[in-house]
Amino acid sequence: QFLYFIVKSDVPMTTEEGVHETSPHKIGVSMSAPQFEALLEANASEELPAGAKVVTATRIPGGYNNTTYRVECEWPSASTATRRVIAVRMSKLSSWPMHKLRGEVATIRYVQHHARLAGPDSPLNKVPKVLFFSDAMPGVTDGLAALGMAWVEGETVDAGRYAAMAPAAQQRFVGDAVDFLAALQRLPTPAGANDVRVGRVMPGPSGADGDIVLAE
């Protein structure tokens, strides 16, 4: 079970040079616009065509072994001017190896598969779509795995912010969280290797979004 909290940031990163990580950011990675463009080019798809240019890339505060960026892209060579904002999370492979990332992506796609089956009113439709994920790219993202997702505007809600909310807003917030968790609890239990019911989530043999298994 998981919830996503996407926060706004007012700390921009220029398209010429990256932002050097300092404490308390522990990942120690600086991503520049050319690096993001190389990453997007290597993971080009129908949704993220080749030839993307990075307009801005803003680091989101937080994260011990990973750092998330709000990346605004455009496709100047397209017949119609196109611009899109995505979230790109860079993670240390030493702490977040590829098998763990594959399991995370499989879980997200499994939830989205059942959200589509449940219809447009399902609370699970709030889970952002995975656009790509990537192993480390030599000379581009050395030692780092990447996860690209649809960007969702929003803010974090900590204890202080919750306490400052009007009672009606608190009720809506709690109600939305309860509905989301209840929808997660209704998901079918994945098949498990050797009857495992608690274990590491991995993509199923078919590779389909609705096929995941629990590994020992």
PDB file of C-alpha atoms in Angstrom:
ATOM      1  CA  GLN A   1       0.000   0.000   0.000  1.00  0.00           C
ATOM      2  CA  PHE A   2       1.250   3.444  -0.802  1.00  0.00           C
ATOM      3  CA  LEU A   3       0.251   7.083  -1.205  1.00  0.00           C
ATOM      4  CA  TYR A   4       1.989   9.663  -3.373  1.00  0.00           C
ATOM      5  CA  PHE A   5       2.566  13.177  -2.099  1.00  0.00           C
ATOM      6  CA  ILE A   6       3.889  15.517  -4.798  1.00  0.00           C
ATOM      7  CA  VAL A   7       5.115  18.892  -3.585  1.00  0.00           C
ATOM      8  CA  LYS A   8       5.654  22.205  -5.338  1.00  0.00           C
ATOM      9  CA  SER A   9       9.137  23.663  -5.279  1.00  0.00           C
ATOM     10  CA  ASP A  10      10.375  27.193  -5.866  1.00  0.00           C
ATOM     11  CA  VAL A  11      14.016  26.175  -6.328  1.00  0.00           C
ATOM     12  CA  PRO A  12      14.635  26.164 -10.116  1.00  0.00           C
ATOM     13  CA  MET A  13      17.453  24.414 -11.912  1.00  0.00           C
ATOM     14  CA  THR A  14      18.771  26.217 -14.984  1.00  0.00           C
ATOM     15  CA  THR A  15      19.069  24.487 -18.342  1.00  0.00           C
ATOM     16  CA  GLU A  16      22.829  25.150 -18.421  1.00  0.00           C
ATOM     17  CA  GLU A  17      24.006  23.580 -15.191  1.00  0.00           C
ATOM     18  CA  GLY A  18      22.786  21.246 -12.507  1.00  0.00           C
ATOM     19  CA  VAL A  19      22.146  21.732  -8.835  1.00  0.00           C
ATOM     20  CA  HIS A  20      24.858  20.339  -6.588  1.00  0.00           C
ATOM     21  CA  GLU A  21      23.447  18.253  -3.769  1.00  0.00           C
ATOM     22  CA  THR A  22      24.356  19.211  -0.231  1.00  0.00           C
ATOM     23  CA  SER A  23      23.194  18.002   3.171  1.00  0.00           C
ATOM     24  CA  PRO A  24      20.466  17.021   3.981  1.00  0.00           C
ATOM     25  CA  HIS A  25      20.174  15.650   0.425  1.00  0.00           C
ATOM     26  CA  LYS A  26      22.176  12.424   0.613  1.00  0.00           C
ATOM     27  CA  ILE A  27      22.063  11.131  -2.946  1.00  0.00           C
ATOM     28  CA  GLY A  28      24.951  13.275  -4.157  1.00  0.00           C
ATOM     29  CA  VAL A  29      23.722  13.673  -7.748  1.00  0.00           C
ATOM     30  CA  SER A  30      23.489  16.705  -9.980  1.00  0.00           C
ATOM     31  CA  MET A  31      21.395  16.321 -13.144  1.00  0.00           C
ATOM     32  CA  SER A  32      21.779  18.837 -15.957  1.00  0.00           C
ATOM     33  CA  ALA A  33      19.416  19.522 -18.856  1.00  0.00           C
ATOM     34  CA  PRO A  34      21.620  17.615 -21.379  1.00  0.00           C
ATOM     35  CA  GLN A  35      21.625  14.592 -19.051  1.00  0.00           C
ATOM     36  CA  PHE A  36      17.825  14.652 -18.794  1.00  0.00           C
ATOM     37  CA  GLU A  37      17.557  15.029 -22.561  1.00  0.00           C
ATOM     38  CA  ALA A  38      19.827  12.008 -23.099  1.00  0.00           C
ATOM     39  CA  LEU A  39      17.744  10.024 -20.580  1.00  0.00           C
ATOM     40  CA  LEU A  40      14.477  10.955 -22.318  1.00  0.00           C
ATOM     41  CA  GLU A  41      15.940  10.190 -25.743  1.00  0.00           C
ATOM     42  CA  ALA A  42      16.987   6.705 -24.588  1.00  0.00           C
ATOM     43  CA  ASN A  43      13.454   6.095 -23.257  1.00  0.00           C
ATOM     44  CA  ALA A  44      11.504   7.715 -26.089  1.00  0.00           C
ATOM     45  CA  SER A  45       7.985   6.388 -26.635  1.00  0.00           C
ATOM     46  CA  GLU A  46       4.672   7.380 -28.182  1.00  0.00           C
ATOM     47  CA  GLU A  47       3.882   9.436 -25.079  1.00  0.00           C
ATOM     48  CA  LEU A  48       7.385  10.930 -24.822  1.00  0.00           C
ATOM     49  CA  PRO A  49       8.629  11.179 -28.423  1.00  0.00           C
ATOM     50  CA  ALA A  50      12.273  11.539 -29.369  1.00  0.00           C
ATOM     51  CA  GLY A  51      13.738  15.025 -29.639  1.00  0.00           C
ATOM     52  CA  ALA A  52      12.606  16.364 -26.258  1.00  0.00           C
ATOM     53  CA  LYS A  53      14.281  19.538 -25.004  1.00  0.00           C
ATOM     54  CA  VAL A  54      14.298  20.382 -21.294  1.00  0.00           C
ATOM     55  CA  VAL A  55      12.944  23.851 -20.495  1.00  0.00           C
ATOM     56  CA  THR A  56      13.268  23.672 -16.709  1.00  0.00           C
ATOM     57  CA  ALA A  57      14.145  20.974 -14.181  1.00  0.00           C
ATOM     58  CA  THR A  58      13.294  21.690 -10.552  1.00  0.00           C
ATOM     59  CA  ARG A  59      14.541  19.506  -7.709  1.00  0.00           C
ATOM     60  CA  ILE A  60      11.899  18.505  -5.165  1.00  0.00           C
ATOM     61  CA  PRO A  61      13.135  18.722  -1.544  1.00  0.00           C
ATOM     62  CA  GLY A  62      13.460  15.497   0.410  1.00  0.00           C
ATOM     63  CA  GLY A  63      14.616  11.956  -0.189  1.00  0.00           C
ATOM     64  CA  TYR A  64      17.485  10.078   1.451  1.00  0.00           C
ATOM     65  CA  ASN A  65      18.538   7.721  -1.320  1.00  0.00           C
ATOM     66  CA  ASN A  66      16.667   9.344  -4.189  1.00  0.00           C
ATOM     67  CA  THR A  67      15.928  12.769  -5.618  1.00  0.00           C
ATOM     68  CA  THR A  68      12.882  13.743  -7.666  1.00  0.00           C
ATOM     69  CA  TYR A  69      12.806  16.469 -10.300  1.00  0.00           C
ATOM     70  CA  ARG A  70       9.906  18.311 -11.921  1.00  0.00           C
ATOM     71  CA  VAL A  71      10.979  18.318 -15.563  1.00  0.00           C
ATOM     72  CA  GLU A  72       9.263  20.524 -18.133  1.00  0.00           C
ATOM     73  CA  CYS A  73       9.903  19.351 -21.697  1.00  0.00           C
ATOM     74  CA  GLU A  74       9.083  20.624 -25.148  1.00  0.00           C
ATOM     75  CA  TRP A  75       9.357  19.248 -28.669  1.00  0.00           C
ATOM     76  CA  PRO A  76      10.365  22.189 -30.880  1.00  0.00           C
ATOM     77  CA  SER A  77      10.644  20.043 -34.005  1.00  0.00           C
ATOM     78  CA  ALA A  78       7.060  18.791 -33.743  1.00  0.00           C
ATOM     79  CA  SER A  79       4.514  20.059 -36.268  1.00  0.00           C
ATOM     80  CA  THR A  80       2.483  21.448 -33.383  1.00  0.00           C
ATOM     81  CA  ALA A  81       4.228  23.026 -30.393  1.00  0.00           C
ATOM     82  CA  THR A  82       4.057  20.535 -27.551  1.00  0.00           C
ATOM     83  CA  ARG A  83       5.058  20.931 -23.909  1.00  0.00           C
ATOM     84  CA  ARG A  84       4.692  18.516 -20.998  1.00  0.00           C
ATOM     85  CA  VAL A  85       5.682  18.293 -17.343  1.00  0.00           C
ATOM     86  CA  ILE A  86       6.831  14.967 -15.907  1.00  0.00           C
ATOM     87  CA  ALA A  87       8.316  13.749 -12.629  1.00  0.00           C
ATOM     88  CA  VAL A  88      11.704  12.003 -12.826  1.00  0.00           C
ATOM     89  CA  ARG A  89      13.077  10.249  -9.754  1.00  0.00           C
ATOM     90  CA  MET A  90      16.774   9.405  -9.663  1.00  0.00           C
ATOM     91  CA  SER A  91      17.719   6.659  -7.195  1.00  0.00           C
ATOM     92  CA  LYS A  92      21.012   5.178  -6.032  1.00  0.00           C
ATOM     93  CA  LEU A  93      21.308   1.654  -7.402  1.00  0.00           C
ATOM     94  CA  SER A  94      23.283   0.736  -4.274  1.00  0.00           C
ATOM     95  CA  SER A  95      20.172   1.373  -2.183  1.00  0.00           C
ATOM     96  CA  TRP A  96      17.437   0.943  -4.811  1.00  0.00           C
ATOM     97  CA  PRO A  97      18.578  -1.877  -7.161  1.00  0.00           C
ATOM     98  CA  MET A  98      16.803  -2.601 -10.432  1.00  0.00           C
ATOM     99  CA  HIS A  99      14.865  -5.610  -9.109  1.00  0.00           C
ATOM    100  CA  LYS A 100      13.344  -3.323  -6.491  1.00  0.00           C
ATOM    101  CA  LEU A 101      12.492  -0.698  -9.127  1.00  0.00           C
ATOM    102  CA  ARG A 102      10.918  -3.340 -11.389  1.00  0.00           C
ATOM    103  CA  GLY A 103       8.798  -4.492  -8.455  1.00  0.00           C
ATOM    104  CA  GLU A 104       7.720  -0.922  -7.728  1.00  0.00           C
ATOM    105  CA  VAL A 105       6.753  -0.312 -11.354  1.00  0.00           C
ATOM    106  CA  ALA A 106       4.899  -3.635 -11.534  1.00  0.00           C
ATOM    107  CA  THR A 107       2.936  -2.712  -8.400  1.00  0.00           C
ATOM    108  CA  ILE A 108       1.975   0.717  -9.736  1.00  0.00           C
ATOM    109  CA  ARG A 109       0.858  -0.720 -13.080  1.00  0.00           C
ATOM    110  CA  TYR A 110      -1.075  -3.461 -11.292  1.00  0.00           C
ATOM    111  CA  VAL A 111      -2.969  -0.841  -9.285  1.00  0.00           C
ATOM    112  CA  GLN A 112      -3.654   1.214 -12.420  1.00  0.00           C
ATOM    113  CA  HIS A 113      -4.875  -1.877 -14.273  1.00  0.00           C
ATOM    114  CA  HIS A 114      -7.503  -2.478 -11.600  1.00  0.00           C
ATOM    115  CA  ALA A 115      -8.330   1.244 -11.476  1.00  0.00           C
ATOM    116  CA  ARG A 116      -9.230   1.076 -15.173  1.00  0.00           C
ATOM    117  CA  LEU A 117     -11.394  -1.968 -14.515  1.00  0.00           C
ATOM    118  CA  ALA A 118     -13.144  -0.153 -11.645  1.00  0.00           C
ATOM    119  CA  GLY A 119     -13.962   2.878 -13.798  1.00  0.00           C
ATOM    120  CA  PRO A 120     -13.221   6.617 -13.784  1.00  0.00           C
ATOM    121  CA  ASP A 121     -14.546   7.161 -10.250  1.00  0.00           C
ATOM    122  CA  SER A 122     -12.049   4.775  -8.614  1.00  0.00           C
ATOM    123  CA  PRO A 123      -9.803   6.496  -6.024  1.00  0.00           C
ATOM    124  CA  LEU A 124      -6.934   4.449  -7.489  1.00  0.00           C
ATOM    125  CA  ASN A 125      -6.958   6.656 -10.597  1.00  0.00           C
ATOM    126  CA  LYS A 126      -4.991   9.168  -8.506  1.00  0.00           C
ATOM    127  CA  VAL A 127      -1.856   7.014  -8.829  1.00  0.00           C
ATOM    128  CA  PRO A 128       0.419   8.692 -11.429  1.00  0.00           C
ATOM    129  CA  LYS A 129       1.149   6.818 -14.649  1.00  0.00           C
ATOM    130  CA  VAL A 130       4.614   5.326 -15.171  1.00  0.00           C
ATOM    131  CA  LEU A 131       6.103   6.691 -18.403  1.00  0.00           C
ATOM    132  CA  PHE A 132       9.457   4.898 -18.260  1.00  0.00           C
ATOM    133  CA  PHE A 133      12.053   3.384 -15.969  1.00  0.00           C
ATOM    134  CA  SER A 134      15.714   2.921 -16.683  1.00  0.00           C
ATOM    135  CA  ASP A 135      18.861   1.297 -15.403  1.00  0.00           C
ATOM    136  CA  ALA A 136      21.975   3.435 -15.055  1.00  0.00           C
ATOM    137  CA  MET A 137      23.236   4.890 -18.332  1.00  0.00           C
ATOM    138  CA  PRO A 138      27.051   5.093 -18.560  1.00  0.00           C
ATOM    139  CA  GLY A 139      28.165   8.682 -18.872  1.00  0.00           C
ATOM    140  CA  VAL A 140      24.645   9.992 -18.268  1.00  0.00           C
ATOM    141  CA  THR A 141      23.212   8.586 -15.033  1.00  0.00           C
ATOM    142  CA  ASP A 142      26.146   6.610 -13.635  1.00  0.00           C
ATOM    143  CA  GLY A 143      25.110   4.571 -10.590  1.00  0.00           C
ATOM    144  CA  LEU A 144      21.539   5.869 -10.765  1.00  0.00           C
ATOM    145  CA  ALA A 145      18.234   4.327 -11.817  1.00  0.00           C
ATOM    146  CA  ALA A 146      15.499   6.567 -13.220  1.00  0.00           C
ATOM    147  CA  LEU A 147      11.718   6.456 -12.900  1.00  0.00           C
ATOM    148  CA  GLY A 148       9.643   8.793 -15.083  1.00  0.00           C
ATOM    149  CA  MET A 149       5.995   9.420 -14.197  1.00  0.00           C
ATOM    150  CA  ALA A 150       3.168  11.769 -15.049  1.00  0.00           C
ATOM    151  CA  TRP A 151       3.412  14.943 -12.978  1.00  0.00           C
ATOM    152  CA  VAL A 152       0.589  15.550 -10.481  1.00  0.00           C
ATOM    153  CA  GLU A 153       0.211  19.035  -9.040  1.00  0.00           C
ATOM    154  CA  GLY A 154      -0.244  19.111  -5.279  1.00  0.00           C
ATOM    155  CA  GLU A 155       1.331  19.778  -1.921  1.00  0.00           C
ATOM    156  CA  THR A 156       2.408  17.754   1.070  1.00  0.00           C
ATOM    157  CA  VAL A 157       0.199  17.739   4.137  1.00  0.00           C
ATOM    158  CA  ASP A 158       2.120  17.467   7.394  1.00  0.00           C
ATOM    159  CA  ALA A 159       0.720  17.601  10.918  1.00  0.00           C
ATOM    160  CA  GLY A 160       0.985  21.387  11.104  1.00  0.00           C
ATOM    161  CA  ARG A 161      -0.751  21.949   7.778  1.00  0.00           C
ATOM    162  CA  TYR A 162      -3.486  19.473   8.679  1.00  0.00           C
ATOM    163  CA  ALA A 163      -4.088  21.205  12.023  1.00  0.00           C
ATOM    164  CA  ALA A 164      -4.467  24.538  10.209  1.00  0.00           C
ATOM    165  CA  MET A 165      -7.135  23.201   7.859  1.00  0.00           C
ATOM    166  CA  ALA A 166     -10.787  24.064   8.323  1.00  0.00           C
ATOM    167  CA  PRO A 167     -12.801  21.159   9.791  1.00  0.00           C
ATOM    168  CA  ALA A 168     -14.551  20.538   6.470  1.00  0.00           C
ATOM    169  CA  ALA A 169     -11.201  20.327   4.659  1.00  0.00           C
ATOM    170  CA  GLN A 170      -9.868  17.893   7.286  1.00  0.00           C
ATOM    171  CA  GLN A 171     -12.895  15.676   6.773  1.00  0.00           C
ATOM    172  CA  ARG A 172     -12.405  15.672   2.995  1.00  0.00           C
ATOM    173  CA  PHE A 173      -8.708  14.890   3.385  1.00  0.00           C
ATOM    174  CA  VAL A 174      -9.317  11.963   5.752  1.00  0.00           C
ATOM    175  CA  GLY A 175     -12.239  10.741   3.652  1.00  0.00           C
ATOM    176  CA  ASP A 176     -10.108  10.707   0.484  1.00  0.00           C
ATOM    177  CA  ALA A 177      -7.323   8.802   2.284  1.00  0.00           C
ATOM    178  CA  VAL A 178      -9.774   6.256   3.686  1.00  0.00           C
ATOM    179  CA  ASP A 179     -11.377   5.736   0.257  1.00  0.00           C
ATOM    180  CA  PHE A 180      -7.942   5.243  -1.331  1.00  0.00           C
ATOM    181  CA  LEU A 181      -6.791   2.710   1.276  1.00  0.00           C
ATOM    182  CA  ALA A 182     -10.112   0.866   1.092  1.00  0.00           C
ATOM    183  CA  ALA A 183      -9.745   0.592  -2.691  1.00  0.00           C
ATOM    184  CA  LEU A 184      -6.226  -0.811  -2.244  1.00  0.00           C
ATOM    185  CA  GLN A 185      -7.520  -3.399   0.210  1.00  0.00           C
ATOM    186  CA  ARG A 186     -10.055  -4.583  -2.379  1.00  0.00           C
ATOM    187  CA  LEU A 187      -7.343  -5.436  -4.914  1.00  0.00           C
ATOM    188  CA  PRO A 188      -6.962  -9.157  -5.665  1.00  0.00           C
ATOM    189  CA  THR A 189      -4.072 -10.802  -3.839  1.00  0.00           C
ATOM    190  CA  PRO A 190      -1.298 -11.636  -6.322  1.00  0.00           C
ATOM    191  CA  ALA A 191      -0.219 -15.218  -6.846  1.00  0.00           C
ATOM    192  CA  GLY A 192       2.778 -16.258  -4.794  1.00  0.00           C
ATOM    193  CA  ALA A 193       5.670 -18.550  -5.541  1.00  0.00           C
ATOM    194  CA  ASN A 194       5.362 -21.667  -3.354  1.00  0.00           C
ATOM    195  CA  ASP A 195       2.173 -20.239  -1.821  1.00  0.00           C
ATOM    196  CA  VAL A 196       3.996 -17.134  -0.577  1.00  0.00           C
ATOM    197  CA  ARG A 197       1.504 -14.470   0.512  1.00  0.00           C
ATOM    198  CA  VAL A 198       3.975 -11.899   1.809  1.00  0.00           C
ATOM    199  CA  GLY A 199       7.004 -11.174  -0.298  1.00  0.00           C
ATOM    200  CA  ARG A 200       8.715  -9.099  -2.932  1.00  0.00           C
ATOM    201  CA  VAL A 201       6.447  -7.993  -5.788  1.00  0.00           C
ATOM    202  CA  MET A 202       7.743  -8.834  -9.271  1.00  0.00           C
ATOM    203  CA  PRO A 203       6.253  -8.687 -12.782  1.00  0.00           C
ATOM    204  CA  GLY A 204       4.337 -11.836 -13.687  1.00  0.00           C
ATOM    205  CA  PRO A 205       5.331 -14.267 -16.485  1.00  0.00           C
ATOM    206  CA  SER A 206       3.083 -12.609 -19.076  1.00  0.00           C
ATOM    207  CA  GLY A 207       4.480  -9.134 -18.465  1.00  0.00           C
ATOM    208  CA  ALA A 208       0.937  -7.710 -18.608  1.00  0.00           C
ATOM    209  CA  ASP A 209      -0.017  -4.819 -16.318  1.00  0.00           C
ATOM    210  CA  GLY A 210      -2.504  -7.016 -14.459  1.00  0.00           C
ATOM    211  CA  ASP A 211       0.024  -9.808 -13.821  1.00  0.00           C
ATOM    212  CA  ILE A 212       2.291  -9.616 -10.771  1.00  0.00           C
ATOM    213  CA  VAL A 213       3.598 -12.289  -8.421  1.00  0.00           C
ATOM    214  CA  LEU A 214       4.999 -12.400  -4.912  1.00  0.00           C
ATOM    215  CA  ALA A 215       8.531 -13.757  -4.793  1.00  0.00           C
ATOM    216  CA  GLU A 216      10.259 -15.188  -1.738  1.00  0.00           C
TER     217      GLU A 216
END
